[in-house]
Short mmCIF file of C-alpha atoms and ligand atoms in Angstrom, two decimals:
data_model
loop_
_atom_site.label_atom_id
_atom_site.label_comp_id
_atom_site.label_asym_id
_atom_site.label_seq_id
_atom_site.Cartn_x
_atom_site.Cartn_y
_atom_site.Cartn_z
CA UNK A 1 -216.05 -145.26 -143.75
CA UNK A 2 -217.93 -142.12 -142.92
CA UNK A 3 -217.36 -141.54 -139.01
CA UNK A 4 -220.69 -141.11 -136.91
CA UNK A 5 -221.75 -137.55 -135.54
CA UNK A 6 -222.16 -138.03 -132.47
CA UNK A 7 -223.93 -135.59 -130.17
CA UNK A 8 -223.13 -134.19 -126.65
CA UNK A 9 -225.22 -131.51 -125.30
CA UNK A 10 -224.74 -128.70 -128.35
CA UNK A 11 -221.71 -130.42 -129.17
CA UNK A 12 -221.38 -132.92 -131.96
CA UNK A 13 -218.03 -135.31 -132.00
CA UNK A 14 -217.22 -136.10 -135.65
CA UNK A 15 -218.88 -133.23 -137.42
CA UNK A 16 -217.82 -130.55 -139.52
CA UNK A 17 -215.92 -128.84 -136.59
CA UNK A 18 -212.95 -130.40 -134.72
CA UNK A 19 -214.10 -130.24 -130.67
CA UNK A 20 -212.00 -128.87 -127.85
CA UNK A 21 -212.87 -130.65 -124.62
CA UNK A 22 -210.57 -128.76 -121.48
CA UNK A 23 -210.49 -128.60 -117.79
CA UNK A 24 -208.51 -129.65 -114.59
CA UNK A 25 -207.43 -133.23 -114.17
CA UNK A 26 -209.45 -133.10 -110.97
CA UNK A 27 -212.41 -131.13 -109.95
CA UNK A 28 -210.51 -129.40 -106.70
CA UNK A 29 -212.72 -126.89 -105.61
CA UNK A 30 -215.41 -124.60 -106.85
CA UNK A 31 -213.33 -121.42 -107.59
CA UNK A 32 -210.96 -122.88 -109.55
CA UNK A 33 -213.21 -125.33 -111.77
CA UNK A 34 -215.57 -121.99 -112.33
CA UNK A 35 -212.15 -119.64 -113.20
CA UNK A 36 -211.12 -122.69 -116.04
CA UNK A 37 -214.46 -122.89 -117.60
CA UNK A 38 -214.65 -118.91 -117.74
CA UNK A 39 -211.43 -119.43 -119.89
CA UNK A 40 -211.78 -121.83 -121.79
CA UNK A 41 -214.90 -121.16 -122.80
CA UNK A 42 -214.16 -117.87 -124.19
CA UNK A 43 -211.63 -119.37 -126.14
CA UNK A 44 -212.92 -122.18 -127.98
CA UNK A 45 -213.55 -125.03 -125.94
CA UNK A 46 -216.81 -127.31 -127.00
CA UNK A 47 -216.63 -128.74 -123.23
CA UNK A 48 -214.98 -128.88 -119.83
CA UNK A 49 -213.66 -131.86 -118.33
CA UNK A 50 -212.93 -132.70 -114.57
CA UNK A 51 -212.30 -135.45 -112.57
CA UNK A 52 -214.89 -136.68 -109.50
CA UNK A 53 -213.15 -139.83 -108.71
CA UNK A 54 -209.85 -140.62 -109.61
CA UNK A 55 -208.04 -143.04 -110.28
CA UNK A 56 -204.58 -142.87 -108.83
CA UNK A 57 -201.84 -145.30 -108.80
CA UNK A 58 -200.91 -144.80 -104.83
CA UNK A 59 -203.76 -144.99 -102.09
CA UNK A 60 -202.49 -142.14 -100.63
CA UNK A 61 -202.77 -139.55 -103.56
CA UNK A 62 -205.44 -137.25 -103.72
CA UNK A 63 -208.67 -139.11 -104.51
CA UNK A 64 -211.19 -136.36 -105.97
CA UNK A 65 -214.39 -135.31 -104.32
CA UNK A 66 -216.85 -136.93 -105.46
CA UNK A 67 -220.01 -136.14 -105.57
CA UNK A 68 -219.49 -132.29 -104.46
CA UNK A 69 -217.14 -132.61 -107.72
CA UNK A 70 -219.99 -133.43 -109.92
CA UNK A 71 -222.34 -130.86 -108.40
CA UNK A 72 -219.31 -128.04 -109.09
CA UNK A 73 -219.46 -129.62 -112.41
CA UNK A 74 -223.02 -128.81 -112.99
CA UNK A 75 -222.71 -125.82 -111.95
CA UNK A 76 -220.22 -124.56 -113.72
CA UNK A 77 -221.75 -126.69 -116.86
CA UNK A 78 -225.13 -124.34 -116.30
CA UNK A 79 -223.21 -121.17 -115.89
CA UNK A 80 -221.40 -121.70 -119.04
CA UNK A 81 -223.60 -123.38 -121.27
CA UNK A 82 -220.92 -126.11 -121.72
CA UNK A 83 -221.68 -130.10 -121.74
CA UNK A 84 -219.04 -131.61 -118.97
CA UNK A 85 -217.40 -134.84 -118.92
CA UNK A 86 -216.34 -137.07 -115.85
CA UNK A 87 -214.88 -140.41 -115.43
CA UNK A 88 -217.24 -143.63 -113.87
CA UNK A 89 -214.70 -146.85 -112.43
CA UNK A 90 -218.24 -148.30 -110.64
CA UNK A 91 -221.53 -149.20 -111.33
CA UNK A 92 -222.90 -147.30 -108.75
CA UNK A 93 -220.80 -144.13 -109.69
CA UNK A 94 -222.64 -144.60 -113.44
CA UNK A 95 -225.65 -143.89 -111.79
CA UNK A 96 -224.85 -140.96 -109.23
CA UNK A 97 -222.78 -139.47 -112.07
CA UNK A 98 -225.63 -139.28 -114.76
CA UNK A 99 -227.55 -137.08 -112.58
CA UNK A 100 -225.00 -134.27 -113.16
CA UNK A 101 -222.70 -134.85 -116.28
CA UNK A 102 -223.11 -134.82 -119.70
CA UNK A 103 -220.89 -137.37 -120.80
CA UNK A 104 -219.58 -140.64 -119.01
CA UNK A 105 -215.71 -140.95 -119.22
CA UNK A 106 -214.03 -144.61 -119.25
CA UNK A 107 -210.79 -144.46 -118.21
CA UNK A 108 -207.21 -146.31 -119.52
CA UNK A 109 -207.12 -148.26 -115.99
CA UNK A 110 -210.95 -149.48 -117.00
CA UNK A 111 -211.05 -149.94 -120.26
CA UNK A 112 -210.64 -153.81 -119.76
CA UNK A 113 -213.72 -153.68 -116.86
CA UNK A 114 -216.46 -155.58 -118.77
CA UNK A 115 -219.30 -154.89 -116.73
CA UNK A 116 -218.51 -151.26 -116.30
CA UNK A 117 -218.73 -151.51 -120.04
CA UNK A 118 -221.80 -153.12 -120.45
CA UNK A 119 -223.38 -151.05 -117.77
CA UNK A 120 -222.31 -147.66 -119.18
CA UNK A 121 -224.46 -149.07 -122.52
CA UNK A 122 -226.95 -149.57 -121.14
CA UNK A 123 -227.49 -146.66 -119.04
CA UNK A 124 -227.27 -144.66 -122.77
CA UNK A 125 -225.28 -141.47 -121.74
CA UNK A 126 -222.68 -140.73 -124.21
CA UNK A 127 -219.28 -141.69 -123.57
CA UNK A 128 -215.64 -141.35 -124.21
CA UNK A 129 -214.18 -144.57 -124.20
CA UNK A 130 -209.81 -144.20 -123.27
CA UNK A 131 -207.51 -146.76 -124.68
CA UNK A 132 -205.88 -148.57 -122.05
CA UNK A 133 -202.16 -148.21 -121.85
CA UNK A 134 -201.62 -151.81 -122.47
CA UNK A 135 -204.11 -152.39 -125.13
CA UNK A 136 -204.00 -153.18 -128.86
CA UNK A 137 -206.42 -150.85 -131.22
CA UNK A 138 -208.47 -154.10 -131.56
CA UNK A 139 -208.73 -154.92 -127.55
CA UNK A 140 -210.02 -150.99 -127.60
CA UNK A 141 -212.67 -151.45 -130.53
CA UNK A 142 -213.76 -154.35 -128.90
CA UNK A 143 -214.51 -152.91 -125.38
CA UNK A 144 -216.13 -149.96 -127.79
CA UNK A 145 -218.46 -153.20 -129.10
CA UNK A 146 -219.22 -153.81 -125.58
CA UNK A 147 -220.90 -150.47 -125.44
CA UNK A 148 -222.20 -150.60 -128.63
CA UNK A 149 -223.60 -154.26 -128.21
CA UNK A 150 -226.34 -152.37 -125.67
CA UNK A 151 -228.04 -150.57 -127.75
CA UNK A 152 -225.62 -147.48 -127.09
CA UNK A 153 -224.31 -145.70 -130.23
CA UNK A 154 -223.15 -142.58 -128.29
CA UNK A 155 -219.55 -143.38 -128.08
CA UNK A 156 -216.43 -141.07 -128.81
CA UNK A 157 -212.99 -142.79 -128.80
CA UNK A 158 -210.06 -141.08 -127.29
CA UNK A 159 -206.20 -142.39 -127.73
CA UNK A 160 -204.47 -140.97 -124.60
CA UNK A 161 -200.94 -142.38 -125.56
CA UNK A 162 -199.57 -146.42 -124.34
CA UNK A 163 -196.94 -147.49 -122.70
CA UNK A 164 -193.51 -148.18 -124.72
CA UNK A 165 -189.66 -148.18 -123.32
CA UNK A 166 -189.57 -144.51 -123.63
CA UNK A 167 -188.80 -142.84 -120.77
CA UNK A 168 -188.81 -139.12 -121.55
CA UNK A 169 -192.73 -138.89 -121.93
CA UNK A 170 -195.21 -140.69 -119.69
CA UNK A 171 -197.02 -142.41 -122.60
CA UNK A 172 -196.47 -142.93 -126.26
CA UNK A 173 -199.06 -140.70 -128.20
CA UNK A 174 -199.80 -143.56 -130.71
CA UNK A 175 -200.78 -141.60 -133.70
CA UNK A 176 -201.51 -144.58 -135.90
CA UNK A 177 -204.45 -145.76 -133.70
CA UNK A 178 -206.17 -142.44 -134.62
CA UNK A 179 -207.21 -143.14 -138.25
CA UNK A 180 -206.90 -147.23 -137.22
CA UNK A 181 -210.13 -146.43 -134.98
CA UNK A 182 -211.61 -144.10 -136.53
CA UNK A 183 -211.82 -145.96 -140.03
CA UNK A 184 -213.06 -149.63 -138.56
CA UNK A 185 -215.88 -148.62 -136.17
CA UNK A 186 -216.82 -145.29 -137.73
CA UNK A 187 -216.79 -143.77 -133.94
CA UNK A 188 -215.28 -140.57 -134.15
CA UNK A 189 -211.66 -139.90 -131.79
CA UNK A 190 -210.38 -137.68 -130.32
CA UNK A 191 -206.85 -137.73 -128.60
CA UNK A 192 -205.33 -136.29 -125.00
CA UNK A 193 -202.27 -135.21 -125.59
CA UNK A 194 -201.66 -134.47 -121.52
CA UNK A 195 -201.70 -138.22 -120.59
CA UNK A 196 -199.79 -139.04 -123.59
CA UNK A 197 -196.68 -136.50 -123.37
CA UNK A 198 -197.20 -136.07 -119.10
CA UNK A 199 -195.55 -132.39 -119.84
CA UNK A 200 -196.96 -129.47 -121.14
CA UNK A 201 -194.65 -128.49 -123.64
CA UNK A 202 -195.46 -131.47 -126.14
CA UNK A 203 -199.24 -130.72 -126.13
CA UNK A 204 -199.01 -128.66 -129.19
CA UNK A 205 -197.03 -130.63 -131.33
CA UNK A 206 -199.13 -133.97 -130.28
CA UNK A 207 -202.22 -132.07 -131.02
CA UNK A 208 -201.27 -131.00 -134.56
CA UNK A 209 -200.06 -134.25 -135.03
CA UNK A 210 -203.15 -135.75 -133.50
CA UNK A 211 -205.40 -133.05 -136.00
CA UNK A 212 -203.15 -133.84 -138.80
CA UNK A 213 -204.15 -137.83 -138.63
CA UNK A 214 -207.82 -136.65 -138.62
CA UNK A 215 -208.47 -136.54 -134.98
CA UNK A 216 -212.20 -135.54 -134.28
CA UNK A 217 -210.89 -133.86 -131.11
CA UNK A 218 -208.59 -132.60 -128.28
CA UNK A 219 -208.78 -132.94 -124.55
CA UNK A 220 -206.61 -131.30 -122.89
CA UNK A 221 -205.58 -130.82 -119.11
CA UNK A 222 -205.95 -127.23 -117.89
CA UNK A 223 -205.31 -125.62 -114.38
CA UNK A 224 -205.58 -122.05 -113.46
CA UNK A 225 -202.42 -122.77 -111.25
CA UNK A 226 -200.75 -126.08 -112.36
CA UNK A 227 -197.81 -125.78 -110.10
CA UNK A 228 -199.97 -126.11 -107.16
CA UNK A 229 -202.28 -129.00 -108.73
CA UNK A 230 -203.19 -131.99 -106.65
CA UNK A 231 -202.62 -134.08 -110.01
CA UNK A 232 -201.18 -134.02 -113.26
CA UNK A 233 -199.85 -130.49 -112.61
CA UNK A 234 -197.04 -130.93 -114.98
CA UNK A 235 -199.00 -131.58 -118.01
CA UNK A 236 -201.45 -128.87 -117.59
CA UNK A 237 -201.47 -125.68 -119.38
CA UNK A 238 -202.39 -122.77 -117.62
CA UNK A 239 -204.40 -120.85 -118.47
CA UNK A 240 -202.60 -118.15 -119.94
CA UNK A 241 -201.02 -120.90 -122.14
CA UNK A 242 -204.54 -122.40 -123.19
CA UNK A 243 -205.19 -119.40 -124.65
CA UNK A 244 -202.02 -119.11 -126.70
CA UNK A 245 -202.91 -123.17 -127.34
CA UNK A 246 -206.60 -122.77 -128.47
CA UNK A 247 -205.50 -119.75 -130.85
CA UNK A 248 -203.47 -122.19 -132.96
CA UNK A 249 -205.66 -125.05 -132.65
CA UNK A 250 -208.38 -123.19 -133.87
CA UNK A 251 -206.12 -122.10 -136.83
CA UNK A 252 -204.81 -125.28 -138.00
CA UNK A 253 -206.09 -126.27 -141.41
CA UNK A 254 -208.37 -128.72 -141.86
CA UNK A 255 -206.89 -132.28 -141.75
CA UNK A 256 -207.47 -133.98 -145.55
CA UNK A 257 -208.23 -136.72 -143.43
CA UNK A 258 -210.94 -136.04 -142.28
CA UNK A 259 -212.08 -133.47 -145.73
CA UNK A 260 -211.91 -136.72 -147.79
CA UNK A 261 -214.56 -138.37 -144.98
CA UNK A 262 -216.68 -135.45 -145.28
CA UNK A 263 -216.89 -135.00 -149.05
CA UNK A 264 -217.23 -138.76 -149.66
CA UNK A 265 -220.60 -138.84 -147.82
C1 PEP B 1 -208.09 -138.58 -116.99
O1 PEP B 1 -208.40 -138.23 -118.14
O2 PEP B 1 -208.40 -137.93 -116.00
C2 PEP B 1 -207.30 -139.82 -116.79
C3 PEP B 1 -207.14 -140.34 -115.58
O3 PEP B 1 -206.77 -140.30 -117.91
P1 PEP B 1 -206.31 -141.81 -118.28
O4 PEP B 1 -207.45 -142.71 -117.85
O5 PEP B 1 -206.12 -141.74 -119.74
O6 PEP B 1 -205.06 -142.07 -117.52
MN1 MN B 2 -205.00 -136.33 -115.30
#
């Protein structure tokens, strides 16, 4: 099955070109989101992620800042020329959210919240659709339908690793679900290797793996300082290293995977 080309801003998910999406795990203040999408924009990335509102497993953690997280966003988004992504977990954060982003992010913890599903297809802004940790390839294609079933054909898939008995990475980068997906609903995907691996020093390796399979994409978790980060420190890259990172990535050969799809059409 050909995959759909889906378009984000001047970015286009399942095309000829593989797309790099990078930026904190959370939006934390203005200076640093600004000093990441300098960066990574230079070096290859298609667009910058951040979070507004996240969704942590204790209370207590750091929660994001909203709404002055999506206008930093913007900002930086206008500055750069770069589509940005954020994650939604309420129907009222849909709405406040689509005033500034580019792209709607579903995360693993909501990929199984039905009206947050429906709602985000109806309200038509793309969106990358997470697997949940606990979900089989066909619970994840059908809360894709759910989107799709609204009239809303902008959706990118992303595979951000499940949860197995392994203990020595956070998640299980399932690499299988990549042409799974990607050859049923024709949605292109893309795969986080940070959520997967939880450290930094298995984001290559997943990614070439991930590009290998014929993986439409990367997102990847990037802090100027990730020692210091209020989440997910350990599997960010700095930014010295996503320089070093985007280098190879961009130098990878072509996956046959995904050269078969593209001749066949
Ligand atoms: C994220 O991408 O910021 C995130 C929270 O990821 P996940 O939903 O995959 O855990
Ligand atoms: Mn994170």
């Amino acid at each position: 099955m050909a995959v759909r080309e889906i378009r984000v801003g001047n970015v286009i998910f399942g095309g000829a070109d593989v797309v790099l999406i990078a930026g904190p795990c959370s939006v934390e203040n203005e200076e640093m989101v600004m000093l990441t999408a300098e960066t990574v924009v230079k070096n290859g990335a298609g667009m910058l992620r951040g979070g507004s509102w996240k969704p942590r497993t204790s209370p207590y953690s750091f929660q994001g800042l909203g709404v002055e997280a999506l206008k930093i966003l913007r900002k930086a988004s206008n500055e750069y020329s770069i589509p940005v992504v954020t994650e939604v977990m309420s129907l009222r954060q849909i709405e406040i959210a689509s005033e500034y982003v580019d792209m709607l992010q579903v995360g693993a913890r909501n990929m199984h919240n039905f009206n947050l599903l429906s709602e985000i297809g109806r309200s038509g802004m793309p969106v990358l659709l997470k697997r949940g940790f606990m979900a089989t390839v066909e619970e994840w294609l059908l809360a894709a339908e759910y989107i799709l079933k609204e009239g809303n054909e902008s959706v990118v898939l992303c595979e951000r690793g499940i949860r197995t008995f392994e203990t020595w990475t956070r998640a299980t980068l399932d690499i299988s679900a990549v042409p799974l997906a990607r050859n049923s609903l024709g949605l292109p995907v893309i795969v986080d290797p940070s959520h997967a691996a939880g450290r930094r020093d298995l984001i290559l390796p997943l990614s070439l793996a991930a590009l290998g399979a014929g993986a439409d994409g990367i997102m990847v978790e990037v802090h100027p300082d990730p020692d210091k980060a209020l989440s997910d420190g350990g599997q960010s890259l700095s930014l010295e290293e996503f320089v070093l990172f985007a280098e190879t990535i961009g130098a990878a050969p072509q996956s046959p995977c995904r050269l078969t799809e593209k001749n066949r059409r």
